[in-house]
C-alpha cells in the first residue's frame, strides 16, 4: 500500500467518524446504521454498552429522544491502518441539553474505535469511549440561559 493509499484510507475513516457523529446529533438512524458493521460493539462510558448494529442504533435512539439536544465533536484523530482493518483514537467533546429537566451536561472522553473495509468502504466494527470528565449544570442556576432554536422541536414550537 502506498502512502497516498493510506492517506485516502485515513481521510475515509475521518469522514466515517464525522458522519457517525452527525447522524447521532441529527437523529438520522438509517444513515447511522450504514456507518456500522453488522457485528459492531459499542461502549459509551460506564453506563451504556451494545452489541450488533440493530442494538446500537436502537439503544442510541432510546437515549437520544427529541427532548435531548446533543452536540458531539471528535478531534485529534490518531488512525493506524493495517490492510483492511484500522484503529482510531479520537478526543471527544460533547454537550447535552435537556430542557424538560433544565439540565446541561458537558464533558470529554477519548474514543477507541476499530474499523474494517467491507466491499470497498470503511465501517465501524467497535466504538466506545472512556470519560476524562463529565459535568452537569442546572439551567435554573443560569438565569440568562435561553434556548433560541431547537432543530428537534415541532415546527409550531420553533
CSV table of C-alpha atoms in Angstrom, one decimal:
chain,number,residue,atom,x,y,z
A,1,UNK,CA,0.0,0.0,0.0
A,2,UNK,CA,1.4,3.4,-0.9
A,3,UNK,CA,1.5,6.5,1.3
A,4,UNK,CA,-1.2,8.0,-0.9
A,5,UNK,CA,-3.5,5.0,-0.4
A,6,UNK,CA,-3.1,5.3,3.4
A,7,UNK,CA,-3.9,9.0,3.3
A,8,UNK,CA,-7.0,8.2,1.3
A,9,UNK,CA,-8.0,5.5,3.9
A,10,UNK,CA,-7.3,7.9,6.7
A,11,UNK,CA,-9.5,10.6,5.1
A,12,UNK,CA,-12.2,8.0,4.5
A,13,UNK,CA,-12.1,6.9,8.2
A,14,UNK,CA,-12.2,10.6,9.3
A,15,UNK,CA,-15.3,11.2,7.1
A,16,UNK,CA,-16.9,8.0,8.5
A,17,UNK,CA,-16.4,9.1,12.1
A,18,UNK,CA,-17.7,12.6,11.4
A,19,UNK,CA,-20.8,11.1,9.6
A,20,UNK,CA,-21.4,8.8,12.6
A,21,UNK,CA,-21.5,11.8,14.9
A,22,UNK,CA,-23.6,13.9,12.6
A,23,UNK,CA,-26.1,11.2,12.3
A,24,UNK,CA,-26.3,10.8,16.1
A,25,UNK,CA,-26.9,14.6,16.6
A,26,UNK,CA,-29.4,14.9,13.7
A,27,UNK,CA,-31.1,11.6,14.6
A,28,UNK,CA,-30.5,10.1,11.2
A,29,UNK,CA,-30.9,6.5,12.3
A,30,UNK,CA,-30.9,4.7,8.9
A,31,UNK,CA,-27.8,6.6,7.8
A,32,UNK,CA,-26.1,5.9,11.1
A,33,UNK,CA,-26.7,2.2,10.6
A,34,UNK,CA,-24.8,2.4,7.3
A,35,UNK,CA,-21.7,3.5,9.3
A,36,UNK,CA,-21.7,0.4,11.4
A,37,UNK,CA,-20.7,-3.2,10.7
A,38,UNK,CA,-23.4,-5.8,11.5
A,39,UNK,CA,-21.4,-7.2,14.4
A,40,UNK,CA,-20.3,-3.8,15.8
A,41,UNK,CA,-19.9,-3.4,19.5
A,42,UNK,CA,-20.3,-0.1,21.4
A,43,UNK,CA,-19.5,1.1,24.9
A,44,UNK,CA,-20.3,4.6,25.9
A,45,UNK,CA,-18.7,5.3,29.3
A,46,UNK,CA,-19.7,3.2,32.3
A,47,UNK,CA,-23.4,3.1,31.6
A,48,UNK,CA,-24.2,2.1,28.0
A,49,UNK,CA,-23.0,-1.0,26.0
A,50,UNK,CA,-24.5,-2.6,22.9
A,51,UNK,CA,-23.7,-5.5,20.6
A,52,UNK,CA,-24.8,-5.6,17.0
A,53,UNK,CA,-25.8,-2.8,14.6
A,54,UNK,CA,-29.5,-3.0,15.4
A,55,UNK,CA,-28.9,-2.9,19.2
A,56,UNK,CA,-26.5,0.1,18.9
A,57,UNK,CA,-29.0,2.1,16.7
A,58,UNK,CA,-31.9,1.2,18.9
A,59,UNK,CA,-30.0,2.0,22.1
A,60,UNK,CA,-28.9,5.4,20.9
A,61,UNK,CA,-32.4,6.1,19.5
A,62,UNK,CA,-33.8,5.4,23.0
A,63,UNK,CA,-31.2,7.7,24.7
A,64,UNK,CA,-31.4,10.5,22.1
A,65,UNK,CA,-35.0,11.4,22.1
A,66,UNK,CA,-36.3,14.7,20.7
A,67,UNK,CA,-36.3,16.1,24.2
A,68,UNK,CA,-32.5,15.7,24.3
A,69,UNK,CA,-30.3,18.1,22.3
A,70,UNK,CA,-26.8,16.8,21.6
A,71,UNK,CA,-23.6,18.0,20.2
A,72,UNK,CA,-20.7,15.6,19.7
A,73,UNK,CA,-17.3,16.7,18.3
A,74,UNK,CA,-14.4,14.5,17.7
A,75,UNK,CA,-10.9,15.9,17.2
A,76,UNK,CA,-7.2,15.0,17.0
A,77,UNK,CA,-7.6,11.6,15.3
A,78,UNK,CA,-4.8,9.0,15.6
A,79,UNK,CA,-5.5,6.5,12.9
A,80,UNK,CA,-3.5,3.4,12.1
A,81,UNK,CA,-4.2,1.4,9.0
A,82,UNK,CA,-3.3,-2.3,8.7
A,83,UNK,CA,-4.6,-3.6,5.4
A,84,UNK,CA,-8.3,-3.8,5.5
A,85,UNK,CA,-8.6,-3.0,9.2
A,86,UNK,CA,-7.7,0.1,11.2
A,87,UNK,CA,-7.7,1.5,14.7
A,88,UNK,CA,-8.6,5.0,15.7
A,89,UNK,CA,-8.4,7.2,18.8
A,90,UNK,CA,-10.3,10.5,19.0
A,91,UNK,CA,-10.7,13.2,21.5
A,92,UNK,CA,-14.5,13.7,22.1
A,93,UNK,CA,-16.1,16.9,23.5
A,94,UNK,CA,-19.8,16.7,23.9
A,95,UNK,CA,-22.7,18.7,25.2
A,96,UNK,CA,-26.2,17.7,26.1
A,97,UNK,CA,-29.2,20.0,26.8
A,98,UNK,CA,-32.3,18.5,28.3
A,99,UNK,CA,-34.8,21.5,28.5
A,100,UNK,CA,-37.5,19.4,30.3
A,101,UNK,CA,-35.2,19.0,33.3
A,102,UNK,CA,-33.3,22.3,33.0
A,103,UNK,CA,-30.1,20.3,32.6
A,104,UNK,CA,-26.9,20.9,30.7
A,105,UNK,CA,-24.3,18.1,30.7
A,106,UNK,CA,-20.9,18.5,29.1
A,107,UNK,CA,-17.7,16.6,29.2
A,108,UNK,CA,-14.9,15.0,27.3
A,109,UNK,CA,-13.6,11.5,26.6
A,110,UNK,CA,-11.3,9.5,24.4
A,111,UNK,CA,-12.9,7.2,21.8
A,112,UNK,CA,-11.2,3.9,20.9
A,113,UNK,CA,-12.5,2.6,17.6
A,114,UNK,CA,-11.9,-0.2,15.2
A,115,UNK,CA,-12.7,-0.2,11.5
A,116,UNK,CA,-12.9,-2.7,8.6
A,117,UNK,CA,-13.0,-2.2,4.9
A,118,UNK,CA,-16.0,-4.1,3.7
A,119,UNK,CA,-16.9,-4.2,0.0
A,120,UNK,CA,-14.6,-1.3,-0.7
A,121,UNK,CA,-15.9,1.0,2.1
A,122,UNK,CA,-14.9,1.5,5.7
A,123,UNK,CA,-17.3,0.7,8.6
A,124,UNK,CA,-17.0,0.9,12.3
A,125,UNK,CA,-16.6,-2.5,14.0
A,126,UNK,CA,-16.1,-1.3,17.5
A,127,UNK,CA,-16.6,2.1,19.1
A,128,UNK,CA,-16.6,3.4,22.6
A,129,UNK,CA,-15.2,5.9,24.9
A,130,UNK,CA,-13.9,6.4,28.4
A,131,UNK,CA,-14.7,9.7,30.1
A,132,UNK,CA,-12.0,12.1,31.2
A,133,UNK,CA,-14.7,14.1,32.9
A,134,UNK,CA,-18.5,14.8,32.9
A,135,UNK,CA,-20.1,17.8,34.5
A,136,UNK,CA,-23.7,19.0,34.9
A,137,UNK,CA,-25.3,22.4,35.4
A,138,UNK,CA,-28.9,23.1,36.5
A,139,UNK,CA,-30.0,25.7,33.9
A,140,UNK,CA,-32.2,27.3,36.6
A,141,UNK,CA,-28.8,28.4,38.1
A,142,UNK,CA,-28.1,30.3,34.9
A,143,UNK,CA,-31.0,32.8,34.7
A,144,UNK,CA,-29.8,34.2,31.4
A,145,UNK,CA,-29.9,30.8,29.6
A,146,UNK,CA,-32.4,30.7,26.8
A,147,UNK,CA,-32.8,28.1,24.1
A,148,UNK,CA,-33.4,30.2,20.9
A,149,UNK,CA,-33.7,27.3,18.4
A,150,UNK,CA,-34.0,23.6,18.5
A,151,UNK,CA,-34.0,21.6,15.3
A,152,UNK,CA,-35.7,18.7,17.0
A,153,UNK,CA,-38.7,20.8,18.2
A,154,UNK,CA,-42.0,20.5,16.4
A,155,UNK,CA,-42.4,23.3,13.8
A,156,UNK,CA,-45.0,25.2,16.0
A,157,UNK,CA,-42.6,25.4,18.9
A,158,UNK,CA,-39.6,26.9,16.9
